[in-house]
mmCIF file of C-alpha atoms in Angstrom:
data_model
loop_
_atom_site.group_PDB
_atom_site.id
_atom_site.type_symbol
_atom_site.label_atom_id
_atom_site.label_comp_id
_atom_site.label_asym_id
_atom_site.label_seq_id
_atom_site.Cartn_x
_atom_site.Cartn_y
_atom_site.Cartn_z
ATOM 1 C CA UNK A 1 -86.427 1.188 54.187
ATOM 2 C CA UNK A 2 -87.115 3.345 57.107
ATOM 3 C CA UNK A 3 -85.832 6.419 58.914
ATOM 4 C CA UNK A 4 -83.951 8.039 55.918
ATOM 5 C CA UNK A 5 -85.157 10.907 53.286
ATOM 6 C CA UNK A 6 -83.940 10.321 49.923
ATOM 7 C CA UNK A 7 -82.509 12.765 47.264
ATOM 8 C CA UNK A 8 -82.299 11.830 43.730
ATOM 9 C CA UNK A 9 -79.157 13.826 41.995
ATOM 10 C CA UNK A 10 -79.016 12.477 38.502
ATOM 11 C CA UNK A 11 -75.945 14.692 37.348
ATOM 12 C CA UNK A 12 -74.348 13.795 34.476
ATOM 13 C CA UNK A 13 -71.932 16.585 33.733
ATOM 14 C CA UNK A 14 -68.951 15.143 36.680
ATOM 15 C CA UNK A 15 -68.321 12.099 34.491
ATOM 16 C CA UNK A 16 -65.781 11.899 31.917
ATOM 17 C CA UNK A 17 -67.519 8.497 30.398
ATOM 18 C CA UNK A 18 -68.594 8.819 26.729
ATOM 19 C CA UNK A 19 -71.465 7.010 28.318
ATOM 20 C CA UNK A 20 -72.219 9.548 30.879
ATOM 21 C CA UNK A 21 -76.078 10.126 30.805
ATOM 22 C CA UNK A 22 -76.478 6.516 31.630
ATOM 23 C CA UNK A 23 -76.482 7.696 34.884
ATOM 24 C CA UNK A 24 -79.374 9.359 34.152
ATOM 25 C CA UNK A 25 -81.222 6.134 34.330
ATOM 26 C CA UNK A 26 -79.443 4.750 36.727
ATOM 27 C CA UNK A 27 -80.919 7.342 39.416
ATOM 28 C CA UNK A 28 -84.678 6.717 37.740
ATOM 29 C CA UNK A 29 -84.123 2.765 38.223
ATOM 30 C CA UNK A 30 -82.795 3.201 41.529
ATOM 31 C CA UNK A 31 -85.422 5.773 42.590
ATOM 32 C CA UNK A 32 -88.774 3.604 41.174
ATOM 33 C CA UNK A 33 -88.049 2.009 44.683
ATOM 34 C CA UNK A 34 -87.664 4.449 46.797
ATOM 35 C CA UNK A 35 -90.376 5.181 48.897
ATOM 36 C CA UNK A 36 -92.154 8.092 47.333
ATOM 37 C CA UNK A 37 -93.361 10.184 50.061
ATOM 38 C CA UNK A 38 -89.836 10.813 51.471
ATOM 39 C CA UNK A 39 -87.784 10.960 48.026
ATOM 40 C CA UNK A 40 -86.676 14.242 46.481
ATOM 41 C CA UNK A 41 -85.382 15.233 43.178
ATOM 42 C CA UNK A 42 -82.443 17.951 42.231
ATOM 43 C CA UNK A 43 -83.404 19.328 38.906
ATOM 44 C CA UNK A 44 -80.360 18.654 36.868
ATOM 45 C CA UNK A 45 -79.966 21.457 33.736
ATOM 46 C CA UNK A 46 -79.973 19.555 30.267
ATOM 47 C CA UNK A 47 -76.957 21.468 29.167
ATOM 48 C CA UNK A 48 -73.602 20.217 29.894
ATOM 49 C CA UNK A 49 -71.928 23.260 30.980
ATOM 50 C CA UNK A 50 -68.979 25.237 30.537
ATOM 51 C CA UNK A 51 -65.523 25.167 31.608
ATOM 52 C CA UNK A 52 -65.259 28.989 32.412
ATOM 53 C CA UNK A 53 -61.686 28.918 32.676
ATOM 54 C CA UNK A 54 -61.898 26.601 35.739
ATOM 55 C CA UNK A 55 -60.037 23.409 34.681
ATOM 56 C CA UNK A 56 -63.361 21.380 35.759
ATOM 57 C CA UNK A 57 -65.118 20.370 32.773
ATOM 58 C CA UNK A 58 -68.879 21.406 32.313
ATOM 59 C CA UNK A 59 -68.134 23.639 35.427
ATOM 60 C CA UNK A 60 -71.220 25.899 35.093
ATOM 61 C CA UNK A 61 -73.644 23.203 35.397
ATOM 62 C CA UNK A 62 -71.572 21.016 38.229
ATOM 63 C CA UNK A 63 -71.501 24.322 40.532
ATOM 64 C CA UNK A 64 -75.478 24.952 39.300
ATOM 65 C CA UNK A 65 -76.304 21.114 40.904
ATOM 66 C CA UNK A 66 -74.185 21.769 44.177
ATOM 67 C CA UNK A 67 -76.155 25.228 44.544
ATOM 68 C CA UNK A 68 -79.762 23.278 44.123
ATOM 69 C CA UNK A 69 -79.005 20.289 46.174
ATOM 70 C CA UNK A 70 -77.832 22.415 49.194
ATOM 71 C CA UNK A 71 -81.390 24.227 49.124
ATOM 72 C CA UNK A 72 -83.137 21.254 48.840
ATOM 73 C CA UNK A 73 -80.736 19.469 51.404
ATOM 74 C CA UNK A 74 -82.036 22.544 53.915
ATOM 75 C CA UNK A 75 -85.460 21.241 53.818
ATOM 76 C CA UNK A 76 -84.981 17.998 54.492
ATOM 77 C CA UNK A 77 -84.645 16.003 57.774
ATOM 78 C CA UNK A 78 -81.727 14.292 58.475
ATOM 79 C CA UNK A 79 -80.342 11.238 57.529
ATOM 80 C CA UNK A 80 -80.235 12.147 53.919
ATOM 81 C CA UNK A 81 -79.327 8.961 51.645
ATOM 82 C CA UNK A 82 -78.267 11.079 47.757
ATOM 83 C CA UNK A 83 -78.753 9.071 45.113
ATOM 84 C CA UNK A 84 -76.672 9.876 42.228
ATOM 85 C CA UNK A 85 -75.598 10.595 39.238
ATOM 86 C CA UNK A 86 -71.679 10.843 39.697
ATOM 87 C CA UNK A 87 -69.760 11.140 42.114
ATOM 88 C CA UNK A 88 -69.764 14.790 42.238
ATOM 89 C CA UNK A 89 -73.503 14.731 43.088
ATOM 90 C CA UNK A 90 -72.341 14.329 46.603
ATOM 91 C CA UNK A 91 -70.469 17.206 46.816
ATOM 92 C CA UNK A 92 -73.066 19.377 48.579
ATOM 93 C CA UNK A 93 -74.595 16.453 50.833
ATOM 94 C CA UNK A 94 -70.945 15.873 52.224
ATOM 95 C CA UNK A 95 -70.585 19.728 52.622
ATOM 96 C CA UNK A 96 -73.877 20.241 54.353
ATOM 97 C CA UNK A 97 -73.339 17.114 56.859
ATOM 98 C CA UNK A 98 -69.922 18.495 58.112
ATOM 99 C CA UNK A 99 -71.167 21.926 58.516
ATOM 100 C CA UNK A 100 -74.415 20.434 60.792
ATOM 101 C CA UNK A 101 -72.032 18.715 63.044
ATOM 102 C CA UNK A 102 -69.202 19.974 65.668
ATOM 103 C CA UNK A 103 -66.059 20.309 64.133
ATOM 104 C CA UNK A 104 -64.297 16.788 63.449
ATOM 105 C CA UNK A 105 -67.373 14.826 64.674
ATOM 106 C CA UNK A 106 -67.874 13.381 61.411
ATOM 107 C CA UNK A 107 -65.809 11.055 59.288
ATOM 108 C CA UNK A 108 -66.281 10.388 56.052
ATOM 109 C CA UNK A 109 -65.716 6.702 54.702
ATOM 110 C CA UNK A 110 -65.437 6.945 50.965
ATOM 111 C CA UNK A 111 -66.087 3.274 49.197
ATOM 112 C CA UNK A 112 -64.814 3.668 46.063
ATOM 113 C CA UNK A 113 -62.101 1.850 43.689
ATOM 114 C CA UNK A 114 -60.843 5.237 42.669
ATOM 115 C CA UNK A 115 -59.743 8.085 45.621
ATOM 116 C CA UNK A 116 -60.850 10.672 43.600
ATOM 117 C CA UNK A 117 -58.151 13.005 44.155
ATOM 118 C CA UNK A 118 -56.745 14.808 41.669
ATOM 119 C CA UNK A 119 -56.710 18.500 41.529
ATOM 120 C CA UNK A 120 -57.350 20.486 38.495
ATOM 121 C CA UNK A 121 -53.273 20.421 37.416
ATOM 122 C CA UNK A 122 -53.371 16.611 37.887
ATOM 123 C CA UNK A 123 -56.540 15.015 36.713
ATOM 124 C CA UNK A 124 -55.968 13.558 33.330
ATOM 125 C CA UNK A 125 -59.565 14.461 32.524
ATOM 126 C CA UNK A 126 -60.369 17.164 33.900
ATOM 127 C CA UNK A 127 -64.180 14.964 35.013
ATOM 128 C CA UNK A 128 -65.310 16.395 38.073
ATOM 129 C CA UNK A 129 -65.931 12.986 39.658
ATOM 130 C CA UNK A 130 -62.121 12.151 39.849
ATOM 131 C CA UNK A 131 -61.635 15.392 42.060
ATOM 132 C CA UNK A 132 -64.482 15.387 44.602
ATOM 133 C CA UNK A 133 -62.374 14.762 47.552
ATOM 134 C CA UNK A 134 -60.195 17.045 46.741
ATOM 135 C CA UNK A 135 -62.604 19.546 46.335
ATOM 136 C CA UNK A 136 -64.247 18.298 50.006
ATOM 137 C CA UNK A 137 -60.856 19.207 51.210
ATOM 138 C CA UNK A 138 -60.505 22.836 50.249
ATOM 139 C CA UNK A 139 -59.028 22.337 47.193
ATOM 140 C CA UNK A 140 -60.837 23.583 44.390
ATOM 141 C CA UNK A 141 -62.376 26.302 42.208
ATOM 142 C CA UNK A 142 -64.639 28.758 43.841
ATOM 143 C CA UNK A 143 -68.033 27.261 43.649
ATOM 144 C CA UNK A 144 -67.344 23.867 44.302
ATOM 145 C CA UNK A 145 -64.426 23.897 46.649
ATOM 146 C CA UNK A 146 -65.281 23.608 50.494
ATOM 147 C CA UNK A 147 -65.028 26.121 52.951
ATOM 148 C CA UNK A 148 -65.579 27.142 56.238
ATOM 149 C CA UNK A 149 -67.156 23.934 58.439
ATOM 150 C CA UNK A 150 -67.235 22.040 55.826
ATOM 151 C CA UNK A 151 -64.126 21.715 54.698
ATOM 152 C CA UNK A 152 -62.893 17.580 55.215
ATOM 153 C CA UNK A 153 -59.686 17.535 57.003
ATOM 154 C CA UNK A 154 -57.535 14.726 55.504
ATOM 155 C CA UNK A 155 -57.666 12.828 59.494
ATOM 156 C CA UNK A 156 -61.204 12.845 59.252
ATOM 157 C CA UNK A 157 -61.037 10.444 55.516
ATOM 158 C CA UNK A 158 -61.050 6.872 55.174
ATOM 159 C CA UNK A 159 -60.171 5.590 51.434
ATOM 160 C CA UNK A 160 -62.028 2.182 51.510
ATOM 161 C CA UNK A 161 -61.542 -0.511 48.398
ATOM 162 C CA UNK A 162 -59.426 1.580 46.874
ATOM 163 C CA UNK A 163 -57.429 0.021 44.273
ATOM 164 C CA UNK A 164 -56.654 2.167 41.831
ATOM 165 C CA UNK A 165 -54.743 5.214 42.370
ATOM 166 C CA UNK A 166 -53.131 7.957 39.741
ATOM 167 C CA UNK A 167 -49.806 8.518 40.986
ATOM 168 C CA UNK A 168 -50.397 11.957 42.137
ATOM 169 C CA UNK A 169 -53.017 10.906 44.468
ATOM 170 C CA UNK A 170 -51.421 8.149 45.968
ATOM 171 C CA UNK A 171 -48.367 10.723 47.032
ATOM 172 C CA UNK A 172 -51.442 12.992 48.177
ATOM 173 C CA UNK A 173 -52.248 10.178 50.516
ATOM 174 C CA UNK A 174 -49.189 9.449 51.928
ATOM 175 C CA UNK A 175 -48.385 13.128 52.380
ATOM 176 C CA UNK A 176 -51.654 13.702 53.775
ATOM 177 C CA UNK A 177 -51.820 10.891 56.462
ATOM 178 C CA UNK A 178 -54.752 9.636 54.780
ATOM 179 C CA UNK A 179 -56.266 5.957 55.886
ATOM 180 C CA UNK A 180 -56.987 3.499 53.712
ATOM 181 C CA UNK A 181 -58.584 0.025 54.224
ATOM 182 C CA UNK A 182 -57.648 -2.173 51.292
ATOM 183 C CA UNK A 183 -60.394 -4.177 49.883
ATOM 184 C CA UNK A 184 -59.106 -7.272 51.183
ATOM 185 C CA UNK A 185 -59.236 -6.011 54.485
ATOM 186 C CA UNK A 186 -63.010 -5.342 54.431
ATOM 187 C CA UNK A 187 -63.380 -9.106 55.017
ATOM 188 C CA UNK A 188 -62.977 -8.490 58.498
ATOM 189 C CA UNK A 189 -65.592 -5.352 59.139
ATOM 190 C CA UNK A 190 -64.185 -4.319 62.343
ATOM 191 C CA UNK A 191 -61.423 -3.184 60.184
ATOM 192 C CA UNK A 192 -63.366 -0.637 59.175
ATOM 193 C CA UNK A 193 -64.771 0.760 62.173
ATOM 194 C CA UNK A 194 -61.231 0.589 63.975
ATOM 195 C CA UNK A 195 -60.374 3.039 61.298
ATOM 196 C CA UNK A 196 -63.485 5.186 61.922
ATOM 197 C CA UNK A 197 -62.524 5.422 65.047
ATOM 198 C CA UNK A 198 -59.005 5.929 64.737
ATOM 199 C CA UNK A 199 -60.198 9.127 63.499
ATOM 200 C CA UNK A 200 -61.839 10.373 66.899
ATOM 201 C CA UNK A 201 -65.621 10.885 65.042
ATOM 202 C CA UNK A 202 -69.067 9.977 66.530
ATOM 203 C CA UNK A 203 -70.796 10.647 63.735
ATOM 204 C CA UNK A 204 -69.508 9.206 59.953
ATOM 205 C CA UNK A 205 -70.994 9.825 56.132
ATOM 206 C CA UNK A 206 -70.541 6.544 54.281
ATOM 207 C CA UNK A 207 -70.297 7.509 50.108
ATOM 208 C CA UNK A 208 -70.236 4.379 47.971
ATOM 209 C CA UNK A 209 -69.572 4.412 44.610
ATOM 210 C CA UNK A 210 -70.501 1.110 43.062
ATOM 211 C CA UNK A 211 -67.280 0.785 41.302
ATOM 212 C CA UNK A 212 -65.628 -0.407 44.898
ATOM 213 C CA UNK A 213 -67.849 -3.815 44.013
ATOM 214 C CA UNK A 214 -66.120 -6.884 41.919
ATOM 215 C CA UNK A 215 -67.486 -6.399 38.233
ATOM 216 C CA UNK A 216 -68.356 -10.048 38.821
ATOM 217 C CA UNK A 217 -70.826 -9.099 41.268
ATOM 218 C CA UNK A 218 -72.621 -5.994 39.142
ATOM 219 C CA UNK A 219 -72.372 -4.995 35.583
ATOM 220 C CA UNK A 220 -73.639 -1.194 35.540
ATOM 221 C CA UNK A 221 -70.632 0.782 36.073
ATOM 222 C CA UNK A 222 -68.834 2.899 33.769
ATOM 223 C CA UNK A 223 -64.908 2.201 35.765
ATOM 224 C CA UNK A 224 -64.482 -1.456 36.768
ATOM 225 C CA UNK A 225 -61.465 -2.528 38.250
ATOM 226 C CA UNK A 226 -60.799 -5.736 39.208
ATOM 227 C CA UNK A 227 -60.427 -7.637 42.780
ATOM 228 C CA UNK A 228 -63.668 -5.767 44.136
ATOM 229 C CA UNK A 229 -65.745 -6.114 47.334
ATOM 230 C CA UNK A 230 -68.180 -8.876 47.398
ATOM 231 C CA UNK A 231 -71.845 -7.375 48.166
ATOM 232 C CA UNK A 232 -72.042 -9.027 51.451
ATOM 233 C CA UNK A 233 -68.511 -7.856 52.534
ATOM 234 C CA UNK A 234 -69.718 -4.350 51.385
ATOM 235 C CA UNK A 235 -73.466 -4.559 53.847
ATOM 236 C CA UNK A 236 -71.456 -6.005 56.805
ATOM 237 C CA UNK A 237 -69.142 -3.245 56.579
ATOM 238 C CA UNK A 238 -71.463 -0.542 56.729
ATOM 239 C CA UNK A 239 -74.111 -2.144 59.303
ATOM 240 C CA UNK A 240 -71.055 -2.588 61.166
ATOM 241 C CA UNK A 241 -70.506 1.000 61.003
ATOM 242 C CA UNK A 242 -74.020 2.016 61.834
ATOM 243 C CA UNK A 243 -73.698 0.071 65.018
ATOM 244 C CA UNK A 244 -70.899 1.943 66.090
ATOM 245 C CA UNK A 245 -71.333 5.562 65.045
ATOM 246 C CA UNK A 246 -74.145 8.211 63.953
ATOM 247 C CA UNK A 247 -75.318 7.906 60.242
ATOM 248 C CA UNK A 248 -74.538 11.686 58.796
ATOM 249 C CA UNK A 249 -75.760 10.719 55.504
ATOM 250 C CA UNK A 250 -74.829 8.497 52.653
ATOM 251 C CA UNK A 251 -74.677 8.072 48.836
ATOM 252 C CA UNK A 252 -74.849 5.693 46.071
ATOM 253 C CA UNK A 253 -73.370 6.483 43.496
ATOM 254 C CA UNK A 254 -72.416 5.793 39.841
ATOM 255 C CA UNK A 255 -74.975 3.277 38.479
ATOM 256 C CA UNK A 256 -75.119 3.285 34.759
ATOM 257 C CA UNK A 257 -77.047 0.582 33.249
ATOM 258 C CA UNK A 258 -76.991 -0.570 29.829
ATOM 259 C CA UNK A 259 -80.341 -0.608 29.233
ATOM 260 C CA UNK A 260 -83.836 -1.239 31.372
ATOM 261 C CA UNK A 261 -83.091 -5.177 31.508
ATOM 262 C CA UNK A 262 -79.752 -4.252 32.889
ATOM 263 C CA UNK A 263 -80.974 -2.287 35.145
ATOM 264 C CA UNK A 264 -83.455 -4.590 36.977
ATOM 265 C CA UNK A 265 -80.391 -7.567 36.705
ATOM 266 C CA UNK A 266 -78.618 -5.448 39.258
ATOM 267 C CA UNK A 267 -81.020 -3.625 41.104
ATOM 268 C CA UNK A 268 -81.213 -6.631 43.974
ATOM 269 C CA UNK A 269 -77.442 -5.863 44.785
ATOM 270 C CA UNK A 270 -78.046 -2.288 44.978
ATOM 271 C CA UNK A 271 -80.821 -2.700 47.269
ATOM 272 C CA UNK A 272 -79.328 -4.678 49.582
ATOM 273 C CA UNK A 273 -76.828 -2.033 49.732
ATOM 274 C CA UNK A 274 -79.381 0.719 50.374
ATOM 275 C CA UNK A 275 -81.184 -1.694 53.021
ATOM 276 C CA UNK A 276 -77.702 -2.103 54.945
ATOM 277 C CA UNK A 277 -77.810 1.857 54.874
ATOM 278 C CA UNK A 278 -81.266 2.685 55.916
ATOM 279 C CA UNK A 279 -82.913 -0.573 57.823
ATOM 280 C CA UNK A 280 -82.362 -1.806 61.267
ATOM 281 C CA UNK A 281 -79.341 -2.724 62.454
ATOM 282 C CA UNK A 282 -78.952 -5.896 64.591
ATOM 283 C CA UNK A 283 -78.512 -3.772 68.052
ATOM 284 C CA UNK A 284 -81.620 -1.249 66.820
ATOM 285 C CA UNK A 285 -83.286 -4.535 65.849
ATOM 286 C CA UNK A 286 -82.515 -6.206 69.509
ATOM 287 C CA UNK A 287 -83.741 -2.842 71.331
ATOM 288 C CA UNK A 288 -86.715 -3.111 69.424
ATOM 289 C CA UNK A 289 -87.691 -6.539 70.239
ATOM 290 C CA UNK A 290 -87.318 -5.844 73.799
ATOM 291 C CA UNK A 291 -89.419 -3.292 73.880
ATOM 292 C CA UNK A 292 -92.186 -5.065 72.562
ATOM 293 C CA UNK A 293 -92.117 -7.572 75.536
#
């Protein structure tokens, strides 16, 4: 992997799995192959957190993590490829990537089988990690909320493998305009970019969460839902995207093995993913090769 920095965010406290510090060791298994000399870690506080009247659960320690990550973010150089943790690990990267860019330059695609959308009146959990977009669009309590530059406007998101919607965020999405490419659709990975740039950005973040894979295709994940994206659908989709437009950043998110033996079953999956993210693309790759002659 080449021409990325790395940032290790194993939060815990945005889940609302019983299982939740699994994640923990997700972000260790994934980050035992990272390159070392340009990975970063977030110190994550032990405690879970408080509400503090907030409606997010384990508030305290969530808006503790988005304060750390932004100062480490502001030391590293960019691409920054956040390895998480939940989904709410990404909540600074995200911010800190739309602030560095012109206004509307970036667009974020967010593979995921959830859209992560509820507010605090809707979520049925009140688990930060169902309300990170939201929160990327404004709407949220102070400390986590964005504002300023990087606040997401709803015609710079694209909802990809999104299958399963609470009913309050799917009228959020229609309200809002919002894109969506349907898992099936990914087949075709010009669908994708079409919808990038549908969107008028040069520049796009790419989040995944690993839940927007078939369960047949990957076993550590706390939320699966069925009729996934095949691996390979996933890394044509987002090479395709990297030939197209500037990589902002990225995330992986949501890996929660079992155990140690789990882990390493799935790890070859999740680095092909990271590889598709951070390694050559075919027009880099061609450029390359010619210069060499």
């Amino acid at each position: 992997m080449s021409g990325a920095s790395f940032l290790v965010v194993p939060q815990w406290q945005g889940s609302g799995s019983s299982r939740a510090m699994r994640l923990i060791d997700g972000a260790d298994a994934i980050r035992g192959d990272l390159p070392g000399a340009r990975t970063h870690q977030v110190p994550v506080p032990a405690a879970a957190g408080e509400s503090l009247g907030s409606g997010v659960n384990r508030f305290s320690s969530l808006a503790a993590v988005r304060e750390a990550t932004e100062a480490e973010l502001a030391l590293l150089e960019a691409p920054v490829v956040t390895v998480g943790g939940d989904c709410g690990a990404e909540l600074a990267p995200i911010q800190h990537a739309l602030a560095a860019h012109p206004a509307g330059s970036v667009a974020v695609v967010w593979f995921d089988a959830h859209g992560d959308l509820n507010d605090v009146d809707s979520s049925p959990s009140g688990a930060f990690h169902g309300m990170v977009l939201r929160a990327l669009l404004g709407d949220g309590p102070d400390g986590l909320a964005s504002t300023g530059p990087s606040v997401l406007a709803p015609a710079q998101l694209v909802l990809a493998g999104v299958r399963a919607l609470d009913d309050g965020e799917s009228a959020f999405v229609e309200q809002g305009g919002i894109r969506v490419v349907a898992p099936g659709e990914l087949d075709d990975p010009e669908a994708i970019v079409n919808a990038v740039a549908a969107t008028g950005a040069t520049a796009v973040y790419i989040h995944i969460d690993l839940d927007v894979l078939d369960p047949s295709t990957i076993d550590g994940i706390g939320y699966p839902e069925p009729f996934g994206v095949l691996p390979e659908r996933l890394t044509e989709a987002i090479r395709a995207l990297r030939r197209r437009f500037e990589l902002a950043g990225a995330g992986l998110m949501e890996f929660a093995p079992e155990n140690p033996d789990a882990a390493a079953h799935d790890l070859p999956v999740i680095l092909r993913i990271l590889g598709s993210l951070t390694g050559p693309t075919a027009s880099q790759a061609a450029v390359g090769a010619e210069g060499a002659r």
